[in-house]
PDB file of C-alpha atoms in Angstrom:
ATOM      1  CA  UNK U 246     -24.901  12.883   8.685  1.00 86.00           C
ATOM      2  CA  UNK U 247     -24.859  11.527   4.709  1.00 88.00           C
ATOM      3  CA  UNK U 248     -28.070  10.223   5.401  1.00 86.00           C
ATOM      4  CA  UNK U 249     -29.496  12.837   6.583  1.00 87.00           C
ATOM      5  CA  UNK U 250     -28.461  15.714   4.532  1.00 86.00           C
ATOM      6  CA  UNK U 251     -28.876  12.775   1.594  1.00 87.00           C
ATOM      7  CA  UNK U 252     -28.305  15.528  -1.461  1.00 89.00           C
ATOM      8  CA  UNK U 253     -25.933  15.258  -3.823  1.00 89.00           C
ATOM      9  CA  UNK U 254     -23.619  18.664  -2.568  1.00 91.00           C
ATOM     10  CA  UNK U 255     -22.900  16.814   0.360  1.00 93.00           C
ATOM     11  CA  UNK U 256     -22.560  13.150  -0.105  1.00 96.00           C
ATOM     12  CA  UNK U 257     -18.710  13.935  -2.711  1.00 96.00           C
ATOM     13  CA  UNK U 258     -17.797  15.401   0.410  1.00 95.00           C
ATOM     14  CA  UNK U 259     -19.191  12.985   3.069  1.00 96.00           C
ATOM     15  CA  UNK U 260     -17.025  10.701   0.839  1.00 97.00           C
ATOM     16  CA  UNK U 261     -14.096  12.308   0.611  1.00 97.00           C
ATOM     17  CA  UNK U 262     -14.403  12.537   4.919  1.00 97.00           C
ATOM     18  CA  UNK U 263     -15.268   8.770   5.265  1.00 97.00           C
ATOM     19  CA  UNK U 264     -12.670   7.148   2.666  1.00 98.00           C
ATOM     20  CA  UNK U 265      -9.546   8.960   4.358  1.00 98.00           C
ATOM     21  CA  UNK U 266     -11.203   7.881   7.881  1.00 98.00           C
ATOM     22  CA  UNK U 267     -11.202   4.440   6.446  1.00 98.00           C
ATOM     23  CA  UNK U 268      -7.784   4.513   5.553  1.00 98.00           C
ATOM     24  CA  UNK U 269      -6.579   5.977   8.882  1.00 98.00           C
ATOM     25  CA  UNK U 270      -8.100   2.932  10.760  1.00 98.00           C
ATOM     26  CA  UNK U 271      -6.226   1.300   8.230  1.00 98.00           C
ATOM     27  CA  UNK U 272      -3.004   2.238   9.829  1.00 98.00           C
ATOM     28  CA  UNK U 273      -4.230   2.099  13.401  1.00 98.00           C
ATOM     29  CA  UNK U 274      -4.553  -1.978  11.923  1.00 98.00           C
ATOM     30  CA  UNK U 275      -0.929  -1.558  10.278  1.00 98.00           C
ATOM     31  CA  UNK U 276       0.321  -0.531  14.085  1.00 97.00           C
ATOM     32  CA  UNK U 277      -1.369  -3.769  15.580  1.00 98.00           C
ATOM     33  CA  UNK U 278      -0.017  -6.072  13.203  1.00 98.00           C
ATOM     34  CA  UNK U 279       3.847  -4.500  14.193  1.00 97.00           C
ATOM     35  CA  UNK U 280       2.823  -5.055  17.317  1.00 97.00           C
ATOM     36  CA  UNK U 281       3.165  -1.439  18.288  1.00 96.00           C
ATOM     37  CA  UNK U 282      -0.545  -0.649  19.052  1.00 96.00           C
ATOM     38  CA  UNK U 283       0.247  -2.437  22.168  1.00 96.00           C
ATOM     39  CA  UNK U 284       2.338  -4.725  24.087  1.00 95.00           C
ATOM     40  CA  UNK U 285      -0.191  -7.184  24.437  1.00 97.00           C
ATOM     41  CA  UNK U 286      -0.588  -9.654  21.054  1.00 96.00           C
ATOM     42  CA  UNK U 287      -3.769 -10.589  22.558  1.00 97.00           C
ATOM     43  CA  UNK U 288      -4.928  -6.702  21.801  1.00 98.00           C
ATOM     44  CA  UNK U 289      -3.272  -6.776  19.619  1.00 98.00           C
ATOM     45  CA  UNK U 290      -4.989  -9.308  17.155  1.00 98.00           C
ATOM     46  CA  UNK U 291      -8.316  -8.185  18.489  1.00 98.00           C
ATOM     47  CA  UNK U 292      -8.412  -4.633  17.765  1.00 98.00           C
ATOM     48  CA  UNK U 293      -6.765  -5.243  14.125  1.00 98.00           C
ATOM     49  CA  UNK U 294      -9.520  -8.133  13.732  1.00 98.00           C
ATOM     50  CA  UNK U 295     -12.034  -5.190  14.860  1.00 98.00           C
ATOM     51  CA  UNK U 296     -10.797  -2.530  12.582  1.00 98.00           C
ATOM     52  CA  UNK U 297      -8.947  -4.243   9.525  1.00 98.00           C
ATOM     53  CA  UNK U 298     -12.769  -6.518   9.091  1.00 98.00           C
ATOM     54  CA  UNK U 299     -14.155  -3.367   9.045  1.00 98.00           C
ATOM     55  CA  UNK U 300     -12.606  -2.092   5.563  1.00 98.00           C
ATOM     56  CA  UNK U 301     -12.556  -5.669   3.953  1.00 98.00           C
ATOM     57  CA  UNK U 302      -8.836  -6.865   4.662  1.00 98.00           C
ATOM     58  CA  UNK U 303      -7.714 -10.290   6.267  1.00 98.00           C
ATOM     59  CA  UNK U 304      -6.141  -9.458   9.031  1.00 98.00           C
ATOM     60  CA  UNK U 305      -3.391 -12.225   9.960  1.00 98.00           C
ATOM     61  CA  UNK U 306      -3.199 -12.448   6.183  1.00 97.00           C
ATOM     62  CA  UNK U 307      -2.413  -8.969   5.512  1.00 98.00           C
ATOM     63  CA  UNK U 308      -0.608  -9.093   8.774  1.00 98.00           C
ATOM     64  CA  UNK U 309       1.613 -11.656   7.606  1.00 97.00           C
ATOM     65  CA  UNK U 310       2.630 -10.784   4.555  1.00 97.00           C
ATOM     66  CA  UNK U 311       3.764  -7.336   5.279  1.00 97.00           C
ATOM     67  CA  UNK U 312       6.390  -9.111   7.598  1.00 97.00           C
ATOM     68  CA  UNK U 313       6.853 -10.455   5.295  1.00 96.00           C
ATOM     69  CA  UNK U 314       8.260  -7.382   3.191  1.00 96.00           C
ATOM     70  CA  UNK U 315       9.420  -5.681   6.180  1.00 97.00           C
ATOM     71  CA  UNK U 316      11.837  -8.497   6.465  1.00 97.00           C
ATOM     72  CA  UNK U 317      12.744  -8.257   2.764  1.00 97.00           C
ATOM     73  CA  UNK U 318      12.713  -4.512   1.950  1.00 97.00           C
ATOM     74  CA  UNK U 319      14.523  -3.332  -1.444  1.00 96.00           C
ATOM     75  CA  UNK U 320      15.358  -6.790  -2.655  1.00 97.00           C
ATOM     76  CA  UNK U 321      13.586  -7.971  -5.379  1.00 95.00           C
ATOM     77  CA  UNK U 322      13.941 -11.543  -5.003  1.00 94.00           C
ATOM     78  CA  UNK U 323      11.480 -11.407  -1.682  1.00 94.00           C
ATOM     79  CA  UNK U 324      10.297  -8.286  -1.173  1.00 96.00           C
ATOM     80  CA  UNK U 325       6.041  -8.512  -1.499  1.00 94.00           C
ATOM     81  CA  UNK U 326       4.941  -4.350  -1.566  1.00 89.00           C
ATOM     82  CA  UNK U 327       4.855  -3.519  -5.096  1.00 94.00           C
ATOM     83  CA  UNK U 328       8.415  -5.701  -5.267  1.00 94.00           C
ATOM     84  CA  UNK U 329      10.205  -4.529  -9.058  1.00 95.00           C
ATOM     85  CA  UNK U 330       8.786  -7.037 -11.579  1.00 95.00           C
ATOM     86  CA  UNK U 331      12.410  -9.050 -13.623  1.00 95.00           C
ATOM     87  CA  UNK U 332      12.212  -7.928 -16.977  1.00 95.00           C
ATOM     88  CA  UNK U 333      11.243 -12.110 -18.127  1.00 94.00           C
ATOM     89  CA  UNK U 334       8.351 -11.181 -16.282  1.00 94.00           C
ATOM     90  CA  UNK U 335       7.703  -8.207 -17.497  1.00 94.00           C
ATOM     91  CA  UNK U 336       8.414  -9.139 -21.304  1.00 93.00           C
ATOM     92  CA  UNK U 337       5.636 -12.047 -20.910  1.00 93.00           C
ATOM     93  CA  UNK U 338       3.259 -10.133 -19.362  1.00 91.00           C
ATOM     94  CA  UNK U 339      -0.002  -9.105 -21.892  1.00 91.00           C
ATOM     95  CA  UNK U 340      -0.599  -5.465 -23.215  1.00 90.00           C
ATOM     96  CA  UNK U 341      -4.208  -5.893 -20.654  1.00 91.00           C
ATOM     97  CA  UNK U 342      -1.907  -6.188 -17.812  1.00 91.00           C
ATOM     98  CA  UNK U 343       0.866  -3.731 -18.130  1.00 92.00           C
ATOM     99  CA  UNK U 344      -2.011  -0.871 -18.894  1.00 92.00           C
ATOM    100  CA  UNK U 345      -3.947  -1.676 -15.813  1.00 92.00           C
ATOM    101  CA  UNK U 346      -0.529  -2.170 -13.955  1.00 92.00           C
ATOM    102  CA  UNK U 347       0.807   1.266 -15.128  1.00 94.00           C
ATOM    103  CA  UNK U 348      -2.102   3.707 -16.613  1.00 93.00           C
ATOM    104  CA  UNK U 349      -3.238   5.581 -13.452  1.00 93.00           C
ATOM    105  CA  UNK U 350      -5.371   5.394 -11.931  1.00 95.00           C
ATOM    106  CA  UNK U 351      -6.222   1.196 -12.164  1.00 96.00           C
ATOM    107  CA  UNK U 352      -2.992   0.711 -10.051  1.00 95.00           C
ATOM    108  CA  UNK U 353      -4.279   2.663  -7.473  1.00 96.00           C
ATOM    109  CA  UNK U 354      -7.229   0.185  -7.715  1.00 96.00           C
ATOM    110  CA  UNK U 355      -5.287  -2.742  -6.908  1.00 95.00           C
ATOM    111  CA  UNK U 356      -4.869  -3.941  -3.763  1.00 97.00           C
ATOM    112  CA  UNK U 357      -8.350  -5.828  -3.194  1.00 97.00           C
ATOM    113  CA  UNK U 358      -7.125  -7.640  -6.365  1.00 95.00           C
ATOM    114  CA  UNK U 359      -3.494  -7.859  -4.942  1.00 96.00           C
ATOM    115  CA  UNK U 360      -5.436  -9.682  -1.715  1.00 97.00           C
ATOM    116  CA  UNK U 361      -6.904 -11.706  -4.046  1.00 96.00           C
ATOM    117  CA  UNK U 362      -3.485 -12.721  -6.639  1.00 93.00           C
ATOM    118  CA  UNK U 363      -0.888 -10.998  -5.348  1.00 91.00           C
ATOM    119  CA  UNK U 364       1.399  -9.446  -7.999  1.00 87.00           C
ATOM    120  CA  UNK U 365       2.186 -10.801 -10.883  1.00 82.00           C
ATOM    121  CA  UNK U 366       4.988 -13.342 -10.920  1.00 80.00           C
ATOM    122  CA  UNK U 367       3.357 -14.363  -7.328  1.00 87.00           C
ATOM    123  CA  UNK U 368       1.045 -16.398  -6.759  1.00 90.00           C
ATOM    124  CA  UNK U 369      -1.212 -17.117  -3.886  1.00 92.00           C
ATOM    125  CA  UNK U 370      -4.204 -15.531  -1.531  1.00 96.00           C
ATOM    126  CA  UNK U 371      -4.018 -13.773   1.596  1.00 97.00           C
ATOM    127  CA  UNK U 372      -7.234 -15.450   2.136  1.00 97.00           C
ATOM    128  CA  UNK U 373      -6.309 -18.918   1.555  1.00 97.00           C
ATOM    129  CA  UNK U 374      -3.886 -21.059   4.471  1.00 97.00           C
ATOM    130  CA  UNK U 375      -2.419 -22.767   2.196  1.00 96.00           C
ATOM    131  CA  UNK U 376      -1.650 -20.097   0.425  1.00 94.00           C
ATOM    132  CA  UNK U 377       2.585 -20.100  -0.617  1.00 91.00           C
ATOM    133  CA  UNK U 378       2.384 -16.945   1.472  1.00 94.00           C
ATOM    134  CA  UNK U 379       1.391 -19.293   4.855  1.00 96.00           C
ATOM    135  CA  UNK U 380       3.498 -21.189   7.193  1.00 96.00           C
ATOM    136  CA  UNK U 381       1.811 -24.828   8.372  1.00 96.00           C
ATOM    137  CA  UNK U 382       1.771 -22.961  12.128  1.00 97.00           C
ATOM    138  CA  UNK U 383      -0.174 -19.636  10.811  1.00 97.00           C
ATOM    139  CA  UNK U 384      -2.448 -21.594   8.915  1.00 97.00           C
ATOM    140  CA  UNK U 385      -5.526 -21.339  12.013  1.00 97.00           C
ATOM    141  CA  UNK U 386      -5.299 -17.441  12.039  1.00 97.00           C
ATOM    142  CA  UNK U 387      -5.468 -17.060   8.199  1.00 98.00           C
ATOM    143  CA  UNK U 388      -9.087 -18.868   8.706  1.00 98.00           C
ATOM    144  CA  UNK U 389      -9.538 -17.211  11.443  1.00 98.00           C
ATOM    145  CA  UNK U 390      -9.374 -13.560   9.732  1.00 98.00           C
ATOM    146  CA  UNK U 391     -10.912 -15.126   6.427  1.00 98.00           C
ATOM    147  CA  UNK U 392     -14.144 -15.626   8.171  1.00 98.00           C
ATOM    148  CA  UNK U 393     -13.890 -12.566  10.017  1.00 98.00           C
ATOM    149  CA  UNK U 394     -13.693 -11.397   6.447  1.00 98.00           C
ATOM    150  CA  UNK U 395     -16.797 -13.563   5.091  1.00 98.00           C
ATOM    151  CA  UNK U 396     -18.076 -12.254   8.609  1.00 98.00           C
ATOM    152  CA  UNK U 397     -17.986  -8.049   7.298  1.00 98.00           C
ATOM    153  CA  UNK U 398     -19.330  -9.432   3.818  1.00 98.00           C
ATOM    154  CA  UNK U 399     -22.236 -10.446   5.217  1.00 98.00           C
ATOM    155  CA  UNK U 400     -22.992  -7.481   7.665  1.00 98.00           C
ATOM    156  CA  UNK U 401     -22.400  -5.438   4.348  1.00 98.00           C
ATOM    157  CA  UNK U 402     -25.145  -8.377   2.660  1.00 98.00           C
ATOM    158  CA  UNK U 403     -27.804  -7.992   4.755  1.00 98.00           C
ATOM    159  CA  UNK U 404     -27.362  -3.915   4.605  1.00 96.00           C
ATOM    160  CA  UNK U 405     -28.352  -4.038   1.564  1.00 96.00           C
ATOM    161  CA  UNK U 406     -31.870  -6.131   2.122  1.00 97.00           C
ATOM    162  CA  UNK U 407     -32.209  -3.401   4.966  1.00 96.00           C
ATOM    163  CA  UNK U 408     -31.410  -0.488   2.476  1.00 93.00           C
ATOM    164  CA  UNK U 409     -30.563  -0.821  -0.736  1.00 95.00           C
ATOM    165  CA  UNK U 410     -28.382  -1.532  -3.309  1.00 96.00           C
ATOM    166  CA  UNK U 411     -27.612   2.369  -3.909  1.00 95.00           C
ATOM    167  CA  UNK U 412     -27.767   4.009  -0.044  1.00 95.00           C
ATOM    168  CA  UNK U 413     -25.010   0.775   0.321  1.00 96.00           C
ATOM    169  CA  UNK U 414     -23.115   2.041  -2.610  1.00 97.00           C
ATOM    170  CA  UNK U 415     -22.632   5.766  -0.989  1.00 96.00           C
ATOM    171  CA  UNK U 416     -22.718   4.803   2.587  1.00 96.00           C
ATOM    172  CA  UNK U 417     -19.639   2.283   2.074  1.00 98.00           C
ATOM    173  CA  UNK U 418     -18.977   0.749  -1.185  1.00 98.00           C
ATOM    174  CA  UNK U 419     -16.967   4.484  -2.639  1.00 98.00           C
ATOM    175  CA  UNK U 420     -15.040   5.141   0.630  1.00 98.00           C
ATOM    176  CA  UNK U 421     -13.656   2.198   0.704  1.00 98.00           C
ATOM    177  CA  UNK U 422     -12.392   2.729  -2.959  1.00 98.00           C
ATOM    178  CA  UNK U 423     -11.063   6.046  -2.278  1.00 98.00           C
ATOM    179  CA  UNK U 424      -9.529   4.367   0.581  1.00 98.00           C
ATOM    180  CA  UNK U 425      -7.929   1.299  -1.621  1.00 98.00           C
ATOM    181  CA  UNK U 426      -6.913   4.898  -3.555  1.00 98.00           C
ATOM    182  CA  UNK U 427      -5.344   5.793  -0.388  1.00 98.00           C
ATOM    183  CA  UNK U 428      -3.127   2.622  -0.036  1.00 98.00           C
ATOM    184  CA  UNK U 429      -2.428   2.276  -3.058  1.00 98.00           C
ATOM    185  CA  UNK U 430      -0.810   5.956  -3.312  1.00 98.00           C
ATOM    186  CA  UNK U 431       0.745   5.727  -0.111  1.00 97.00           C
ATOM    187  CA  UNK U 432       2.206   2.518  -0.360  1.00 97.00           C
ATOM    188  CA  UNK U 433       3.922   3.055  -3.507  1.00 97.00           C
ATOM    189  CA  UNK U 434       5.552   5.891  -2.931  1.00 97.00           C
ATOM    190  CA  UNK U 435       7.008   4.362   0.151  1.00 96.00           C
ATOM    191  CA  UNK U 436       9.080   2.804  -2.262  1.00 95.00           C
ATOM    192  CA  UNK U 437       8.927   4.744  -6.195  1.00 95.00           C
ATOM    193  CA  UNK U 438       8.974   8.111  -7.548  1.00 92.00           C
ATOM    194  CA  UNK U 439      12.344   9.721  -5.897  1.00 92.00           C
ATOM    195  CA  UNK U 440      14.149  12.468  -8.109  1.00 88.00           C
ATOM    196  CA  UNK U 441      16.623  10.130  -8.268  1.00 88.00           C
ATOM    197  CA  UNK U 442      16.588   6.001  -8.897  1.00 89.00           C
ATOM    198  CA  UNK U 443      16.944   4.086  -6.061  1.00 93.00           C
ATOM    199  CA  UNK U 444      18.695   0.941  -5.851  1.00 96.00           C
ATOM    200  CA  UNK U 445      17.246  -2.537  -5.638  1.00 97.00           C
ATOM    201  CA  UNK U 446      18.660  -5.573  -4.513  1.00 98.00           C
ATOM    202  CA  UNK U 447      19.467  -8.991  -4.889  1.00 96.00           C
ATOM    203  CA  UNK U 448      22.084 -12.317  -3.211  1.00 95.00           C
ATOM    204  CA  UNK U 449      25.428 -10.910  -0.719  1.00 96.00           C
ATOM    205  CA  UNK U 450      24.466  -6.912  -1.363  1.00 97.00           C
ATOM    206  CA  UNK U 451      20.892  -6.956   0.016  1.00 97.00           C
ATOM    207  CA  UNK U 452      20.931  -6.398   3.868  1.00 97.00           C
ATOM    208  CA  UNK U 453      18.252  -4.846   5.619  1.00 97.00           C
ATOM    209  CA  UNK U 454      19.527  -1.397   6.757  1.00 96.00           C
ATOM    210  CA  UNK U 455      20.681  -1.312   3.103  1.00 96.00           C
ATOM    211  CA  UNK U 456      17.054  -2.378   2.084  1.00 96.00           C
ATOM    212  CA  UNK U 457      15.692   0.157   4.491  1.00 96.00           C
ATOM    213  CA  UNK U 458      17.622   2.609   3.253  1.00 96.00           C
ATOM    214  CA  UNK U 459      15.916   3.132   0.064  1.00 94.00           C
ATOM    215  CA  UNK U 460      12.540   3.935   1.269  1.00 95.00           C
ATOM    216  CA  UNK U 461      11.104   6.694   1.625  1.00 96.00           C
ATOM    217  CA  UNK U 462       9.136   9.793   3.513  1.00 97.00           C
ATOM    218  CA  UNK U 463       6.880  12.033   2.524  1.00 97.00           C
ATOM    219  CA  UNK U 464       5.010  14.996   3.620  1.00 97.00           C
ATOM    220  CA  UNK U 465       1.412  14.127   2.636  1.00 97.00           C
ATOM    221  CA  UNK U 466       0.363  18.316   4.349  1.00 97.00           C
ATOM    222  CA  UNK U 467      -2.551  18.355   6.666  1.00 96.00           C
ATOM    223  CA  UNK U 468      -3.166  14.668   5.998  1.00 97.00           C
ATOM    224  CA  UNK U 469       0.013  13.936   7.876  1.00 97.00           C
ATOM    225  CA  UNK U 470      -1.587  13.965  11.598  1.00 95.00           C
ATOM    226  CA  UNK U 471      -5.240  12.249   9.904  1.00 96.00           C
ATOM    227  CA  UNK U 472      -3.195   9.214   8.602  1.00 97.00           C
ATOM    228  CA  UNK U 473      -1.401   8.859  11.511  1.00 96.00           C
ATOM    229  CA  UNK U 474       2.300   9.937  10.184  1.00 96.00           C
ATOM    230  CA  UNK U 475       2.636   7.055   8.175  1.00 96.00           C
ATOM    231  CA  UNK U 476       4.575   9.190   5.359  1.00 96.00           C
ATOM    232  CA  UNK U 477       7.545   9.615   8.015  1.00 96.00           C
ATOM    233  CA  UNK U 478       9.205   5.834   6.146  1.00 96.00           C
ATOM    234  CA  UNK U 479      12.268   5.457   6.731  1.00 97.00           C
ATOM    235  CA  UNK U 480      12.688   4.833  10.649  1.00 97.00           C
ATOM    236  CA  UNK U 481       9.356   3.101  10.820  1.00 97.00           C
ATOM    237  CA  UNK U 482      11.273   0.310   8.037  1.00 97.00           C
ATOM    238  CA  UNK U 483      14.108   0.758  10.030  1.00 97.00           C
ATOM    239  CA  UNK U 484      11.998   0.137  12.892  1.00 97.00           C
ATOM    240  CA  UNK U 485       8.695  -1.081  12.878  1.00 96.00           C
ATOM    241  CA  UNK U 486       8.058  -1.948  16.596  1.00 95.00           C
ATOM    242  CA  UNK U 487       7.680   1.710  17.344  1.00 97.00           C
ATOM    243  CA  UNK U 488       4.745   3.328  17.545  1.00 96.00           C
ATOM    244  CA  UNK U 489       2.867   6.353  14.760  1.00 96.00           C
ATOM    245  CA  UNK U 490       2.615   8.811  17.431  1.00 96.00           C
ATOM    246  CA  UNK U 491       7.027   8.291  17.784  1.00 97.00           C
ATOM    247  CA  UNK U 492       7.797   7.957  14.159  1.00 97.00           C
ATOM    248  CA  UNK U 493       8.405  11.538  13.868  1.00 97.00           C
ATOM    249  CA  UNK U 494      10.852  11.890  17.086  1.00 97.00           C
ATOM    250  CA  UNK U 495      12.474   9.322  16.389  1.00 97.00           C
ATOM    251  CA  UNK U 496      13.607  10.905  12.782  1.00 97.00           C
ATOM    252  CA  UNK U 497      14.303  13.842  13.838  1.00 97.00           C
ATOM    253  CA  UNK U 498      16.588  11.862  16.541  1.00 97.00           C
ATOM    254  CA  UNK U 499      18.021   9.039  13.361  1.00 96.00           C
ATOM    255  CA  UNK U 500      18.194  11.898  10.654  1.00 96.00           C
ATOM    256  CA  UNK U 501      21.464  12.767  12.268  1.00 96.00           C
ATOM    257  CA  UNK U 502      23.147   9.140  12.404  1.00 96.00           C
ATOM    258  CA  UNK U 503      21.841   8.009   8.677  1.00 95.00           C
ATOM    259  CA  UNK U 504      23.388  11.729   7.705  1.00 95.00           C
ATOM    260  CA  UNK U 505      23.822  12.018   3.530  1.00 92.00           C
ATOM    261  CA  UNK U 506      21.875   8.447   4.010  1.00 93.00           C
ATOM    262  CA  UNK U 507      18.910  10.315   4.741  1.00 94.00           C
ATOM    263  CA  UNK U 508      15.847  11.767   1.869  1.00 93.00           C
ATOM    264  CA  UNK U 509      14.738  14.829   3.291  1.00 93.00           C
ATOM    265  CA  UNK U 510      11.124  14.968   1.916  1.00 95.00           C
ATOM    266  CA  UNK U 511       9.518  17.674   0.179  1.00 93.00           C
ATOM    267  CA  UNK U 512       7.210  20.412   2.090  1.00 95.00           C
ATOM    268  CA  UNK U 513       4.252  19.795   0.543  1.00 95.00           C
ATOM    269  CA  UNK U 514       1.174  22.576   0.988  1.00 94.00           C
ATOM    270  CA  UNK U 515      -2.150  21.839   2.551  1.00 96.00           C
ATOM    271  CA  UNK U 516      -3.342  19.281  -0.159  1.00 95.00           C
ATOM    272  CA  UNK U 517       0.209  17.655  -1.428  1.00 96.00           C
ATOM    273  CA  UNK U 518      -0.274  17.783  -5.001  1.00 95.00           C
ATOM    274  CA  UNK U 519       2.752  17.529  -5.670  1.00 95.00           C
ATOM    275  CA  UNK U 520       2.576  13.362  -5.258  1.00 97.00           C
ATOM    276  CA  UNK U 521       0.102  13.663  -8.332  1.00 96.00           C
ATOM    277  CA  UNK U 522       2.843  14.204 -10.756  1.00 95.00           C
ATOM    278  CA  UNK U 523       5.853  12.130  -9.093  1.00 96.00           C
ATOM    279  CA  UNK U 524       3.577   9.175  -9.147  1.00 97.00           C
ATOM    280  CA  UNK U 525       2.889   9.854 -13.153  1.00 95.00           C
ATOM    281  CA  UNK U 526       6.377  10.284 -13.277  1.00 94.00           C
ATOM    282  CA  UNK U 527       7.444   7.111 -12.087  1.00 96.00           C
ATOM    283  CA  UNK U 528       4.782   4.606 -13.378  1.00 95.00           C
ATOM    284  CA  UNK U 529       5.357   6.051 -17.030  1.00 93.00           C
ATOM    285  CA  UNK U 530       9.045   5.260 -16.093  1.00 93.00           C
ATOM    286  CA  UNK U 531       9.744   2.471 -13.209  1.00 96.00           C
ATOM    287  CA  UNK U 532       8.669  -0.305 -15.390  1.00 96.00           C
ATOM    288  CA  UNK U 533      10.911  -3.344 -14.480  1.00 96.00           C
ATOM    289  CA  UNK U 534      14.280  -4.050 -13.719  1.00 97.00           C
ATOM    290  CA  UNK U 535      17.741  -6.647 -15.129  1.00 97.00           C
ATOM    291  CA  UNK U 536      17.309 -10.295 -14.453  1.00 96.00           C
ATOM    292  CA  UNK U 537      20.650 -10.181 -13.438  1.00 95.00           C
ATOM    293  CA  UNK U 538      23.218  -7.961 -11.094  1.00 96.00           C
ATOM    294  CA  UNK U 539      22.843  -7.563  -7.167  1.00 97.00           C
ATOM    295  CA  UNK U 540      22.674  -3.780  -7.241  1.00 97.00           C
ATOM    296  CA  UNK U 541      19.494  -3.082 -10.022  1.00 97.00           C
ATOM    297  CA  UNK U 542      17.782   0.451 -10.897  1.00 97.00           C
ATOM    298  CA  UNK U 543      14.131   0.838 -12.822  1.00 96.00           C
ATOM    299  CA  UNK U 544      14.148   0.554 -16.486  1.00 96.00           C
ATOM    300  CA  UNK U 545      11.753   2.078 -18.643  1.00 95.00           C
ATOM    301  CA  UNK U 546       9.479  -0.161 -21.858  1.00 93.00           C
ATOM    302  CA  UNK U 547       9.652   2.777 -24.755  1.00 88.00           C
ATOM    303  CA  UNK U 548       7.502  -0.332 -26.211  1.00 83.00           C
ATOM    304  CA  UNK U 549       4.478   0.200 -23.910  1.00 80.00           C
ATOM    305  CA  UNK U 550       4.495   3.563 -22.721  1.00 64.00           C
ATOM    306  CA  UNK U 551       5.606   6.672 -24.649  1.00 61.00           C
ATOM    307  CA  UNK U 552       5.203   9.963 -22.674  1.00 42.00           C
ATOM    308  CA  UNK U 553       1.997  10.491 -24.052  1.00 41.00           C
ATOM    309  CA  UNK U 554       0.443   7.296 -22.592  1.00 49.00           C
ATOM    310  CA  UNK U 555      -0.393   5.341 -25.641  1.00 51.00           C
ATOM    311  CA  UNK U 556       0.517   2.373 -27.044  1.00 45.00           C
ATOM    312  CA  UNK U 557       2.712   2.371 -29.753  1.00 42.00           C
ATOM    313  CA  UNK U 558       2.381   0.696 -33.118  1.00 40.00           C
TER     314      UNK U 558
END
């Protein structure tokens, strides 16, 4: 349709719709990575590679690091996704790194860089089978996914030779960036931006249950069904084997048991505008955690960001 109309009034609509569909495709591949798409490991792997390679995600590289995230959620020392920086590492960062890490919209474009270099303070790459992320018996899987990713890049390059760079940018490049923004927006708010500061743990204070209960459910309005209820996140972290189409039902069953430890998400209108405010506020306030202590909370760096977003002189 976008090519047929080829009209600048229609292209932005296409970009939003297609970028959102890329994000929905990612979530289905995410279920494959958890083994909740199918009982067949082979089918999970095949479908996961098709879905994730199409949106330039190295399936096994991501799957393994995401498993690390789930096994260590809420653990300052071992978590993998949007993990807080200890104060010492934070203070060693230069101004540019801090700026791109905390100043909207740049954090919403972080995912491709994360796949290549991981987060500040961590080493390795999702494409390198010898990265610290992976065990020796996982290297063949990582090579397979990197090859699939490379094949998709080659396909896009071939498409560029056929229809030109501008058309590839309009058809794929801009929707891809919108997908990345969706991914960073949603995954960040899974673990940040609650009305009350939530704890992060170290050492003996951490447990799988405690870490899982620091995750946050979010209501995304009309997008809930489109992106497969990924905002129903607490029960997903406690029981990642539950497929997306049972998450709402499972959450209803678990809420009486979780009691006060379950935080009811704020109801959204059709478009979750209120979550943008949560994101911006968290980026301004949640910068690092103390180097010491087994229960820690985010702290704000007043020397870097004041609430106008300007560097202090």
